[in-house]
PDB file of C-alpha atoms and ligand atoms in Angstrom:
ATOM      1  CA  UNK A   1       0.417  -0.046   0.070  1.00 36.00           C
ATOM      2  CA  UNK A   2       1.059   3.866  -1.054  1.00 37.00           C
ATOM      3  CA  UNK A   3       0.075   5.014   2.081  1.00 38.00           C
ATOM      4  CA  UNK A   4       1.473   2.736   4.035  1.00 37.00           C
ATOM      5  CA  UNK A   5       4.650   2.654   2.988  1.00 38.00           C
ATOM      6  CA  UNK A   6       4.813   6.788   3.135  1.00 38.00           C
ATOM      7  CA  UNK A   7       3.012   5.927   7.029  1.00 37.00           C
ATOM      8  CA  UNK A   8       6.402   3.920   7.364  1.00 37.00           C
ATOM      9  CA  UNK A   9       9.369   6.133   6.488  1.00 38.00           C
ATOM     10  CA  UNK A  10       7.681   8.755   7.646  1.00 41.00           C
ATOM     11  CA  UNK A  11       8.044   6.326  11.397  1.00 37.00           C
ATOM     12  CA  UNK A  12      11.493   5.453  10.065  1.00 36.00           C
ATOM     13  CA  UNK A  13      13.033   8.836   9.631  1.00 39.00           C
ATOM     14  CA  UNK A  14      11.250   9.835  12.909  1.00 41.00           C
ATOM     15  CA  UNK A  15      13.615   7.054  14.095  1.00 37.00           C
ATOM     16  CA  UNK A  16      16.608   8.562  12.972  1.00 43.00           C
ATOM     17  CA  UNK A  17      15.799  12.095  13.738  1.00 40.00           C
ATOM     18  CA  UNK A  18      15.642  13.590  10.633  1.00 44.00           C
ATOM     19  CA  UNK A  19      13.932  17.067  11.455  1.00 45.00           C
ATOM     20  CA  UNK A  20      11.079  18.217  12.036  1.00 48.00           C
ATOM     21  CA  UNK A  21       7.722  16.485  10.585  1.00 55.00           C
ATOM     22  CA  UNK A  22       5.639  18.494  13.400  1.00 62.00           C
ATOM     23  CA  UNK A  23       2.715  18.960  11.653  1.00 66.00           C
ATOM     24  CA  UNK A  24       1.193  22.799  12.696  1.00 65.00           C
ATOM     25  CA  UNK A  25      -2.138  21.947  13.659  1.00 61.00           C
ATOM     26  CA  UNK A  26      -0.706  19.615  16.983  1.00 78.00           C
ATOM     27  CA  UNK A  27       0.846  23.756  17.484  1.00 86.00           C
ATOM     28  CA  UNK A  28      -2.058  25.200  18.236  1.00 87.00           C
ATOM     29  CA  UNK A  29      -4.069  27.217  16.801  1.00 90.00           C
ATOM     30  CA  UNK A  30      -3.211  30.627  14.582  1.00 93.00           C
ATOM     31  CA  UNK A  31       0.069  28.661  13.707  1.00 94.00           C
ATOM     32  CA  UNK A  32       0.974  27.589   9.539  1.00 93.00           C
ATOM     33  CA  UNK A  33       3.511  25.468   8.515  1.00 94.00           C
ATOM     34  CA  UNK A  34       4.480  27.033   5.205  1.00 95.00           C
ATOM     35  CA  UNK A  35       6.793  24.199   4.314  1.00 95.00           C
ATOM     36  CA  UNK A  36       9.217  21.789   6.416  1.00 94.00           C
ATOM     37  CA  UNK A  37      10.839  23.544   9.538  1.00 96.00           C
ATOM     38  CA  UNK A  38       8.987  26.620   8.547  1.00 97.00           C
ATOM     39  CA  UNK A  39       6.237  27.704  10.767  1.00 97.00           C
ATOM     40  CA  UNK A  40       3.883  31.447  10.685  1.00 96.00           C
ATOM     41  CA  UNK A  41       2.131  32.307  13.808  1.00 96.00           C
ATOM     42  CA  UNK A  42      -0.640  34.297  12.954  1.00 95.00           C
ATOM     43  CA  UNK A  43      -3.135  34.829  15.077  1.00 90.00           C
ATOM     44  CA  UNK A  44      -5.917  36.469  13.324  1.00 90.00           C
ATOM     45  CA  UNK A  45      -7.014  38.872  10.173  1.00 91.00           C
ATOM     46  CA  UNK A  46      -4.909  42.015  11.649  1.00 91.00           C
ATOM     47  CA  UNK A  47      -2.457  41.416  15.020  1.00 94.00           C
ATOM     48  CA  UNK A  48       0.889  40.961  14.148  1.00 96.00           C
ATOM     49  CA  UNK A  49       2.882  38.224  12.835  1.00 97.00           C
ATOM     50  CA  UNK A  50       5.694  36.428  13.834  1.00 97.00           C
ATOM     51  CA  UNK A  51       7.098  33.339  12.395  1.00 98.00           C
ATOM     52  CA  UNK A  52      10.324  30.883  12.764  1.00 98.00           C
ATOM     53  CA  UNK A  53      12.631  28.552  10.155  1.00 98.00           C
ATOM     54  CA  UNK A  54      14.473  26.159  11.988  1.00 97.00           C
ATOM     55  CA  UNK A  55      17.600  25.474  10.583  1.00 98.00           C
ATOM     56  CA  UNK A  56      20.214  22.134  11.212  1.00 97.00           C
ATOM     57  CA  UNK A  57      22.587  25.271  12.523  1.00 97.00           C
ATOM     58  CA  UNK A  58      19.387  26.452  14.718  1.00 97.00           C
ATOM     59  CA  UNK A  59      16.553  28.204  14.468  1.00 98.00           C
ATOM     60  CA  UNK A  60      15.738  31.631  13.363  1.00 98.00           C
ATOM     61  CA  UNK A  61      12.839  34.020  14.032  1.00 98.00           C
ATOM     62  CA  UNK A  62      11.554  36.171  12.043  1.00 98.00           C
ATOM     63  CA  UNK A  63       9.822  39.724  15.250  1.00 98.00           C
ATOM     64  CA  UNK A  64       9.203  38.709  18.355  1.00 97.00           C
ATOM     65  CA  UNK A  65       5.042  38.465  18.408  1.00 96.00           C
ATOM     66  CA  UNK A  66       2.497  40.983  19.065  1.00 95.00           C
ATOM     67  CA  UNK A  67       2.274  40.407  22.902  1.00 94.00           C
ATOM     68  CA  UNK A  68       4.521  38.450  25.974  1.00 96.00           C
ATOM     69  CA  UNK A  69       2.117  36.322  25.746  1.00 96.00           C
ATOM     70  CA  UNK A  70       2.387  35.131  21.724  1.00 96.00           C
ATOM     71  CA  UNK A  71       6.152  35.273  22.706  1.00 97.00           C
ATOM     72  CA  UNK A  72       6.015  32.937  25.610  1.00 96.00           C
ATOM     73  CA  UNK A  73       3.490  30.242  23.817  1.00 95.00           C
ATOM     74  CA  UNK A  74       5.576  30.796  20.286  1.00 96.00           C
ATOM     75  CA  UNK A  75       8.877  29.975  22.590  1.00 96.00           C
ATOM     76  CA  UNK A  76       6.966  27.187  23.535  1.00 95.00           C
ATOM     77  CA  UNK A  77       5.814  25.865  20.632  1.00 95.00           C
ATOM     78  CA  UNK A  78       9.900  25.994  18.696  1.00 95.00           C
ATOM     79  CA  UNK A  79      11.064  24.418  22.301  1.00 95.00           C
ATOM     80  CA  UNK A  80       7.913  21.093  20.763  1.00 93.00           C
ATOM     81  CA  UNK A  81       9.631  21.907  17.686  1.00 94.00           C
ATOM     82  CA  UNK A  82      12.819  21.569  17.878  1.00 95.00           C
ATOM     83  CA  UNK A  83      15.977  21.166  20.735  1.00 95.00           C
ATOM     84  CA  UNK A  84      18.410  24.168  18.753  1.00 97.00           C
ATOM     85  CA  UNK A  85      18.512  27.656  19.987  1.00 97.00           C
ATOM     86  CA  UNK A  86      17.422  30.527  18.506  1.00 98.00           C
ATOM     87  CA  UNK A  87      20.356  31.593  16.498  1.00 98.00           C
ATOM     88  CA  UNK A  88      18.448  35.016  15.317  1.00 98.00           C
ATOM     89  CA  UNK A  89      15.892  37.117  15.787  1.00 98.00           C
ATOM     90  CA  UNK A  90      15.303  39.683  12.443  1.00 98.00           C
ATOM     91  CA  UNK A  91      12.775  42.056  12.634  1.00 98.00           C
ATOM     92  CA  UNK A  92      11.075  43.318   9.965  1.00 98.00           C
ATOM     93  CA  UNK A  93       9.963  46.559  11.832  1.00 97.00           C
ATOM     94  CA  UNK A  94      11.386  48.895  14.241  1.00 97.00           C
ATOM     95  CA  UNK A  95       7.545  48.868  16.102  1.00 96.00           C
ATOM     96  CA  UNK A  96       7.170  47.522  19.898  1.00 93.00           C
ATOM     97  CA  UNK A  97       4.131  44.699  18.298  1.00 93.00           C
ATOM     98  CA  UNK A  98       6.757  43.574  16.752  1.00 96.00           C
ATOM     99  CA  UNK A  99       9.984  43.820  18.764  1.00 96.00           C
ATOM    100  CA  UNK A 100       8.839  44.768  22.209  1.00 95.00           C
ATOM    101  CA  UNK A 101       9.502  41.211  23.303  1.00 96.00           C
ATOM    102  CA  UNK A 102      12.874  41.058  22.354  1.00 97.00           C
ATOM    103  CA  UNK A 103      13.910  39.990  25.779  1.00 97.00           C
ATOM    104  CA  UNK A 104      12.315  36.859  25.412  1.00 97.00           C
ATOM    105  CA  UNK A 105      14.537  35.675  22.688  1.00 97.00           C
ATOM    106  CA  UNK A 106      17.525  37.569  23.665  1.00 97.00           C
ATOM    107  CA  UNK A 107      20.105  36.012  24.482  1.00 95.00           C
ATOM    108  CA  UNK A 108      20.816  33.148  23.130  1.00 96.00           C
ATOM    109  CA  UNK A 109      19.434  34.871  19.287  1.00 98.00           C
ATOM    110  CA  UNK A 110      20.824  38.115  18.630  1.00 98.00           C
ATOM    111  CA  UNK A 111      18.976  40.629  16.842  1.00 98.00           C
ATOM    112  CA  UNK A 112      19.210  41.517  13.479  1.00 98.00           C
ATOM    113  CA  UNK A 113      18.026  45.099  11.887  1.00 98.00           C
ATOM    114  CA  UNK A 114      18.427  47.023   8.541  1.00 98.00           C
ATOM    115  CA  UNK A 115      20.504  49.929  10.324  1.00 97.00           C
ATOM    116  CA  UNK A 116      19.033  52.777  12.201  1.00 97.00           C
ATOM    117  CA  UNK A 117      16.491  50.502  14.320  1.00 97.00           C
ATOM    118  CA  UNK A 118      18.252  50.696  17.712  1.00 97.00           C
ATOM    119  CA  UNK A 119      17.910  54.457  16.967  1.00 97.00           C
ATOM    120  CA  UNK A 120      14.104  54.195  16.168  1.00 96.00           C
ATOM    121  CA  UNK A 121      13.438  52.152  19.113  1.00 96.00           C
ATOM    122  CA  UNK A 122      14.963  53.895  21.441  1.00 96.00           C
ATOM    123  CA  UNK A 123      13.071  56.955  19.971  1.00 95.00           C
ATOM    124  CA  UNK A 124       9.140  55.092  20.102  1.00 92.00           C
ATOM    125  CA  UNK A 125       9.919  53.392  23.546  1.00 93.00           C
ATOM    126  CA  UNK A 126       7.476  54.214  25.693  1.00 91.00           C
ATOM    127  CA  UNK A 127       8.669  53.335  29.827  1.00 86.00           C
ATOM    128  CA  UNK A 128       4.844  52.914  30.947  1.00 91.00           C
ATOM    129  CA  UNK A 129       4.222  49.622  28.213  1.00 90.00           C
ATOM    130  CA  UNK A 130       5.614  46.519  31.272  1.00 91.00           C
ATOM    131  CA  UNK A 131       3.276  48.509  33.399  1.00 92.00           C
ATOM    132  CA  UNK A 132       0.459  49.352  31.517  1.00 93.00           C
ATOM    133  CA  UNK A 133       0.338  45.503  30.819  1.00 93.00           C
ATOM    134  CA  UNK A 134       1.275  44.352  33.885  1.00 93.00           C
ATOM    135  CA  UNK A 135      -2.243  45.262  35.235  1.00 95.00           C
ATOM    136  CA  UNK A 136      -4.043  43.373  32.584  1.00 94.00           C
ATOM    137  CA  UNK A 137      -3.526  40.008  34.091  1.00 95.00           C
ATOM    138  CA  UNK A 138      -1.688  37.672  35.996  1.00 95.00           C
ATOM    139  CA  UNK A 139      -0.703  35.426  33.687  1.00 95.00           C
ATOM    140  CA  UNK A 140       0.605  39.269  31.298  1.00 95.00           C
ATOM    141  CA  UNK A 141       2.248  39.617  34.432  1.00 95.00           C
ATOM    142  CA  UNK A 142       4.147  36.575  34.392  1.00 94.00           C
ATOM    143  CA  UNK A 143       5.157  37.035  30.896  1.00 95.00           C
ATOM    144  CA  UNK A 144       6.393  40.274  31.648  1.00 95.00           C
ATOM    145  CA  UNK A 145       9.152  38.691  34.160  1.00 93.00           C
ATOM    146  CA  UNK A 146      12.283  40.379  33.102  1.00 94.00           C
ATOM    147  CA  UNK A 147      11.072  42.666  30.421  1.00 95.00           C
ATOM    148  CA  UNK A 148      13.602  45.224  29.524  1.00 94.00           C
ATOM    149  CA  UNK A 149      13.971  46.653  25.731  1.00 95.00           C
ATOM    150  CA  UNK A 150      16.620  44.886  23.565  1.00 97.00           C
ATOM    151  CA  UNK A 151      17.897  46.321  20.663  1.00 97.00           C
ATOM    152  CA  UNK A 152      19.507  44.917  17.294  1.00 98.00           C
ATOM    153  CA  UNK A 153      23.186  44.245  18.482  1.00 98.00           C
ATOM    154  CA  UNK A 154      23.321  43.949  14.093  1.00 98.00           C
ATOM    155  CA  UNK A 155      22.429  46.553  11.516  1.00 98.00           C
ATOM    156  CA  UNK A 156      23.203  45.768   8.365  1.00 98.00           C
ATOM    157  CA  UNK A 157      23.296  48.470   4.863  1.00 98.00           C
ATOM    158  CA  UNK A 158      21.283  47.988   2.083  1.00 97.00           C
ATOM    159  CA  UNK A 159      20.868  43.754   1.686  1.00 98.00           C
ATOM    160  CA  UNK A 160      23.055  41.335   3.614  1.00 98.00           C
ATOM    161  CA  UNK A 161      23.154  38.199   3.886  1.00 98.00           C
ATOM    162  CA  UNK A 162      23.401  35.079   6.773  1.00 97.00           C
ATOM    163  CA  UNK A 163      24.207  31.648   5.720  1.00 98.00           C
ATOM    164  CA  UNK A 164      22.639  28.939   8.979  1.00 98.00           C
ATOM    165  CA  UNK A 165      22.719  25.244   8.501  1.00 96.00           C
ATOM    166  CA  UNK A 166      21.451  24.296   5.592  1.00 97.00           C
ATOM    167  CA  UNK A 167      19.732  27.868   4.000  1.00 98.00           C
ATOM    168  CA  UNK A 168      19.610  31.096   3.341  1.00 98.00           C
ATOM    169  CA  UNK A 169      18.154  34.193   4.461  1.00 98.00           C
ATOM    170  CA  UNK A 170      18.474  37.637   1.899  1.00 98.00           C
ATOM    171  CA  UNK A 171      18.029  40.260   4.619  1.00 98.00           C
ATOM    172  CA  UNK A 172      16.696  43.440   1.998  1.00 98.00           C
ATOM    173  CA  UNK A 173      15.995  46.877   2.926  1.00 98.00           C
ATOM    174  CA  UNK A 174      12.964  48.408   2.167  1.00 98.00           C
ATOM    175  CA  UNK A 175      12.839  51.708   2.558  1.00 96.00           C
ATOM    176  CA  UNK A 176      10.554  54.166   3.333  1.00 96.00           C
ATOM    177  CA  UNK A 177       7.266  51.630   3.096  1.00 96.00           C
ATOM    178  CA  UNK A 178       6.471  51.394   6.699  1.00 95.00           C
ATOM    179  CA  UNK A 179       9.111  52.153   9.877  1.00 95.00           C
ATOM    180  CA  UNK A 180      12.236  53.867  10.033  1.00 95.00           C
ATOM    181  CA  UNK A 181      14.131  50.371   9.338  1.00 96.00           C
ATOM    182  CA  UNK A 182      12.300  47.463   7.595  1.00 97.00           C
ATOM    183  CA  UNK A 183      13.500  44.350   6.482  1.00 98.00           C
ATOM    184  CA  UNK A 184      11.880  41.973   4.061  1.00 98.00           C
ATOM    185  CA  UNK A 185      13.774  38.314   4.437  1.00 98.00           C
ATOM    186  CA  UNK A 186      14.059  35.992   1.276  1.00 98.00           C
ATOM    187  CA  UNK A 187      14.990  32.167   1.296  1.00 98.00           C
ATOM    188  CA  UNK A 188      15.402  32.018  -2.455  1.00 98.00           C
ATOM    189  CA  UNK A 189      15.888  28.022  -1.950  1.00 97.00           C
ATOM    190  CA  UNK A 190      12.244  27.493  -0.131  1.00 98.00           C
ATOM    191  CA  UNK A 191      10.788  30.929  -2.360  1.00 98.00           C
ATOM    192  CA  UNK A 192       8.914  32.139   0.871  1.00 98.00           C
ATOM    193  CA  UNK A 193       9.219  35.543   1.436  1.00 98.00           C
ATOM    194  CA  UNK A 194       8.816  37.714   4.782  1.00 98.00           C
ATOM    195  CA  UNK A 195       7.858  41.298   3.668  1.00 97.00           C
ATOM    196  CA  UNK A 196       7.713  43.151   6.626  1.00 96.00           C
ATOM    197  CA  UNK A 197       4.568  45.778   6.605  1.00 95.00           C
ATOM    198  CA  UNK A 198       4.704  46.944   3.102  1.00 94.00           C
ATOM    199  CA  UNK A 199       1.619  45.262   2.775  1.00 93.00           C
ATOM    200  CA  UNK A 200      -0.533  43.021   4.835  1.00 92.00           C
ATOM    201  CA  UNK A 201      -4.013  41.190   4.146  1.00 92.00           C
ATOM    202  CA  UNK A 202      -6.512  43.560   2.808  1.00 92.00           C
ATOM    203  CA  UNK A 203      -6.160  46.088   5.681  1.00 93.00           C
ATOM    204  CA  UNK A 204      -5.378  49.816   5.479  1.00 94.00           C
ATOM    205  CA  UNK A 205      -2.470  50.555   7.101  1.00 93.00           C
ATOM    206  CA  UNK A 206      -1.360  53.035   9.416  1.00 92.00           C
ATOM    207  CA  UNK A 207       1.176  55.586   7.484  1.00 93.00           C
ATOM    208  CA  UNK A 208       2.964  57.538   9.052  1.00 92.00           C
ATOM    209  CA  UNK A 209       4.520  60.872   7.737  1.00 91.00           C
ATOM    210  CA  UNK A 210       7.910  59.060   6.638  1.00 92.00           C
ATOM    211  CA  UNK A 211       6.254  56.638   4.620  1.00 94.00           C
ATOM    212  CA  UNK A 212       6.516  57.344   0.814  1.00 95.00           C
ATOM    213  CA  UNK A 213       3.804  55.672  -1.717  1.00 96.00           C
ATOM    214  CA  UNK A 214       5.920  55.406  -5.124  1.00 96.00           C
ATOM    215  CA  UNK A 215       9.135  53.630  -2.656  1.00 97.00           C
ATOM    216  CA  UNK A 216       5.657  51.374  -1.237  1.00 97.00           C
ATOM    217  CA  UNK A 217       4.686  50.649  -5.037  1.00 97.00           C
ATOM    218  CA  UNK A 218       8.441  49.562  -5.768  1.00 97.00           C
ATOM    219  CA  UNK A 219       9.334  47.842  -2.557  1.00 97.00           C
ATOM    220  CA  UNK A 220       6.190  45.995  -4.649  1.00 97.00           C
ATOM    221  CA  UNK A 221       7.878  45.683  -7.791  1.00 97.00           C
ATOM    222  CA  UNK A 222      10.844  44.251  -5.983  1.00 98.00           C
ATOM    223  CA  UNK A 223       9.041  41.730  -4.412  1.00 98.00           C
ATOM    224  CA  UNK A 224       7.162  40.486  -7.008  1.00 98.00           C
ATOM    225  CA  UNK A 225      10.360  39.958  -8.824  1.00 98.00           C
ATOM    226  CA  UNK A 226      12.229  37.498  -6.246  1.00 98.00           C
ATOM    227  CA  UNK A 227       8.926  34.929  -7.447  1.00 98.00           C
ATOM    228  CA  UNK A 228       7.762  34.323  -4.349  1.00 98.00           C
ATOM    229  CA  UNK A 229       5.558  30.422  -3.718  1.00 97.00           C
ATOM    230  CA  UNK A 230       4.370  32.305  -0.058  1.00 97.00           C
ATOM    231  CA  UNK A 231       5.023  35.923   0.525  1.00 97.00           C
ATOM    232  CA  UNK A 232       4.630  36.131   5.031  1.00 97.00           C
ATOM    233  CA  UNK A 233       3.011  39.974   5.579  1.00 97.00           C
ATOM    234  CA  UNK A 234       4.106  42.094   8.540  1.00 96.00           C
ATOM    235  CA  UNK A 235       0.250  41.446   9.678  1.00 96.00           C
ATOM    236  CA  UNK A 236      -1.804  38.784   8.644  1.00 94.00           C
ATOM    237  CA  UNK A 237      -1.886  34.970   7.464  1.00 94.00           C
ATOM    238  CA  UNK A 238       0.085  33.517   4.730  1.00 95.00           C
ATOM    239  CA  UNK A 239      -0.827  34.928   1.549  1.00 95.00           C
ATOM    240  CA  UNK A 240       0.690  35.118  -1.770  1.00 96.00           C
ATOM    241  CA  UNK A 241       1.982  38.264  -4.041  1.00 97.00           C
ATOM    242  CA  UNK A 242      -1.429  38.649  -4.659  1.00 97.00           C
ATOM    243  CA  UNK A 243      -1.208  41.077  -1.629  1.00 96.00           C
ATOM    244  CA  UNK A 244       0.972  43.299  -3.527  1.00 97.00           C
ATOM    245  CA  UNK A 245      -0.927  43.662  -6.649  1.00 97.00           C
ATOM    246  CA  UNK A 246      -4.270  44.130  -4.540  1.00 97.00           C
ATOM    247  CA  UNK A 247      -2.052  47.191  -2.296  1.00 97.00           C
ATOM    248  CA  UNK A 248      -0.845  48.663  -6.093  1.00 97.00           C
ATOM    249  CA  UNK A 249      -4.758  48.483  -7.565  1.00 97.00           C
ATOM    250  CA  UNK A 250      -5.242  50.103  -4.047  1.00 97.00           C
ATOM    251  CA  UNK A 251      -2.757  52.518  -3.614  1.00 97.00           C
ATOM    252  CA  UNK A 252      -2.861  53.542  -7.580  1.00 97.00           C
ATOM    253  CA  UNK A 253      -6.173  54.154  -7.284  1.00 97.00           C
ATOM    254  CA  UNK A 254      -5.728  56.039  -4.492  1.00 97.00           C
ATOM    255  CA  UNK A 255      -2.981  58.178  -6.121  1.00 97.00           C
ATOM    256  CA  UNK A 256      -5.335  59.023  -8.830  1.00 97.00           C
ATOM    257  CA  UNK A 257      -8.196  60.199  -7.009  1.00 97.00           C
ATOM    258  CA  UNK A 258      -6.128  62.287  -4.799  1.00 97.00           C
ATOM    259  CA  UNK A 259      -4.580  64.065  -7.761  1.00 97.00           C
ATOM    260  CA  UNK A 260      -7.582  65.340  -9.718  1.00 97.00           C
ATOM    261  CA  UNK A 261      -9.011  66.455  -6.662  1.00 97.00           C
ATOM    262  CA  UNK A 262      -5.996  68.482  -5.913  1.00 96.00           C
ATOM    263  CA  UNK A 263      -5.664  69.246  -9.916  1.00 96.00           C
ATOM    264  CA  UNK A 264      -9.459  70.864  -9.418  1.00 96.00           C
ATOM    265  CA  UNK A 265      -7.853  72.886  -6.067  1.00 95.00           C
ATOM    266  CA  UNK A 266      -9.278  71.225  -3.430  1.00 96.00           C
ATOM    267  CA  UNK A 267      -7.310  71.769  -0.442  1.00 96.00           C
ATOM    268  CA  UNK A 268      -5.724  68.119   2.038  1.00 96.00           C
ATOM    269  CA  UNK A 269      -8.419  68.946   4.026  1.00 97.00           C
ATOM    270  CA  UNK A 270     -11.331  69.056   1.323  1.00 97.00           C
ATOM    271  CA  UNK A 271     -10.262  65.837  -0.173  1.00 97.00           C
ATOM    272  CA  UNK A 272     -10.037  64.138   2.988  1.00 96.00           C
ATOM    273  CA  UNK A 273     -13.360  65.510   3.532  1.00 96.00           C
ATOM    274  CA  UNK A 274     -14.675  64.145   0.062  1.00 96.00           C
ATOM    275  CA  UNK A 275     -12.920  61.461  -1.662  1.00 96.00           C
ATOM    276  CA  UNK A 276     -14.473  57.683  -0.482  1.00 95.00           C
ATOM    277  CA  UNK A 277     -12.693  54.491  -1.821  1.00 96.00           C
ATOM    278  CA  UNK A 278     -15.722  52.113  -1.633  1.00 96.00           C
ATOM    279  CA  UNK A 279     -14.473  49.365  -3.407  1.00 96.00           C
ATOM    280  CA  UNK A 280     -12.016  48.774  -0.298  1.00 96.00           C
ATOM    281  CA  UNK A 281     -14.579  49.640   2.338  1.00 95.00           C
ATOM    282  CA  UNK A 282     -14.022  45.394   3.050  1.00 95.00           C
ATOM    283  CA  UNK A 283     -10.317  46.472   4.375  1.00 95.00           C
ATOM    284  CA  UNK A 284      -9.934  46.076   7.691  1.00 94.00           C
ATOM    285  CA  UNK A 285      -9.112  49.604   9.471  1.00 94.00           C
ATOM    286  CA  UNK A 286     -11.518  51.645   7.320  1.00 95.00           C
ATOM    287  CA  UNK A 287     -10.114  54.336   9.554  1.00 95.00           C
ATOM    288  CA  UNK A 288      -7.445  54.811   8.284  1.00 95.00           C
ATOM    289  CA  UNK A 289      -8.596  56.099   5.192  1.00 96.00           C
ATOM    290  CA  UNK A 290      -7.258  59.591   6.135  1.00 96.00           C
ATOM    291  CA  UNK A 291      -3.851  59.330   6.717  1.00 96.00           C
ATOM    292  CA  UNK A 292      -3.500  57.785   3.253  1.00 97.00           C
ATOM    293  CA  UNK A 293      -5.015  60.200   1.159  1.00 97.00           C
ATOM    294  CA  UNK A 294      -1.688  62.479   3.801  1.00 97.00           C
ATOM    295  CA  UNK A 295       0.641  60.217   1.919  1.00 96.00           C
ATOM    296  CA  UNK A 296      -0.765  60.130  -1.166  1.00 97.00           C
ATOM    297  CA  UNK A 297      -1.360  64.038  -1.483  1.00 97.00           C
ATOM    298  CA  UNK A 298       2.383  65.230  -0.058  1.00 95.00           C
ATOM    299  CA  UNK A 299       3.148  62.524  -3.640  1.00 94.00           C
ATOM    300  CA  UNK A 300       0.810  63.934  -6.169  1.00 94.00           C
ATOM    301  CA  UNK A 301       2.695  67.181  -4.472  1.00 88.00           C
ATOM    302  CA  UNK A 302       4.834  66.514  -5.807  1.00 79.00           C
TER     303      UNK A 302
HETATM  304 ZN1  LIG B   1       4.486  48.618  13.077  1.00 78.24          ZN
END
């Protein structure tokens, strides 16, 4: 029997200690196994996504999860899959929902992000964060044990490559797409791309003043050119390059509409009041349309 022999093979591999045959459903809600040894934790459509990749020489994490509870759960989950240490933790951005729980993983993990990440994290640091969170529940208080801000020990410039065990991780700086230091992580052999928050999944992004929409569009072009099979966004579940196409469509239409209204002599305030994007009414976080219009206005006025 074919199925039987596959089953036997599976058991043999396990017996000889071959790596990573744990299925995502065994790891609990929110976990997806993208490929052998590549696991993503995306609790829902909008909360911060965090991931880990197992190699023969240790684990590489991508982002440190939204809440200390999720991070503790992540650590437990990693230990279920492998006894190897977490060697690297790569940040896809600087914001605290991706970076505040480094203390749970580092040491031993060495944290990496693009140049400027540590400075931005120090600037954004909220000294009341731990206190406020701890007040939520005794579990949260326990999860915060040992809390402190840990900034990246390694900052690279523009592009770098990490070779760990059998895997290659290409770190690519994405300029002006979301935070002060955004990193996409590309696994060329596995064709899995961790895309930071240049795009999420059907959600209006909170575009800070440093975001430049043409640079965001350029980042989609760049990431699509890698030809990934799977795309893991900074928030939301595992997807494909279709999220880049969707956002490309959204920003292109937004720029067109804002451009036309600006050309009619309308002020930013008027545009923000009048402009609607009904084609995207089912996207999450509709209240962020205003900051999207502001970013588009800045681009068309250049
Ligand atoms: Zn962010």
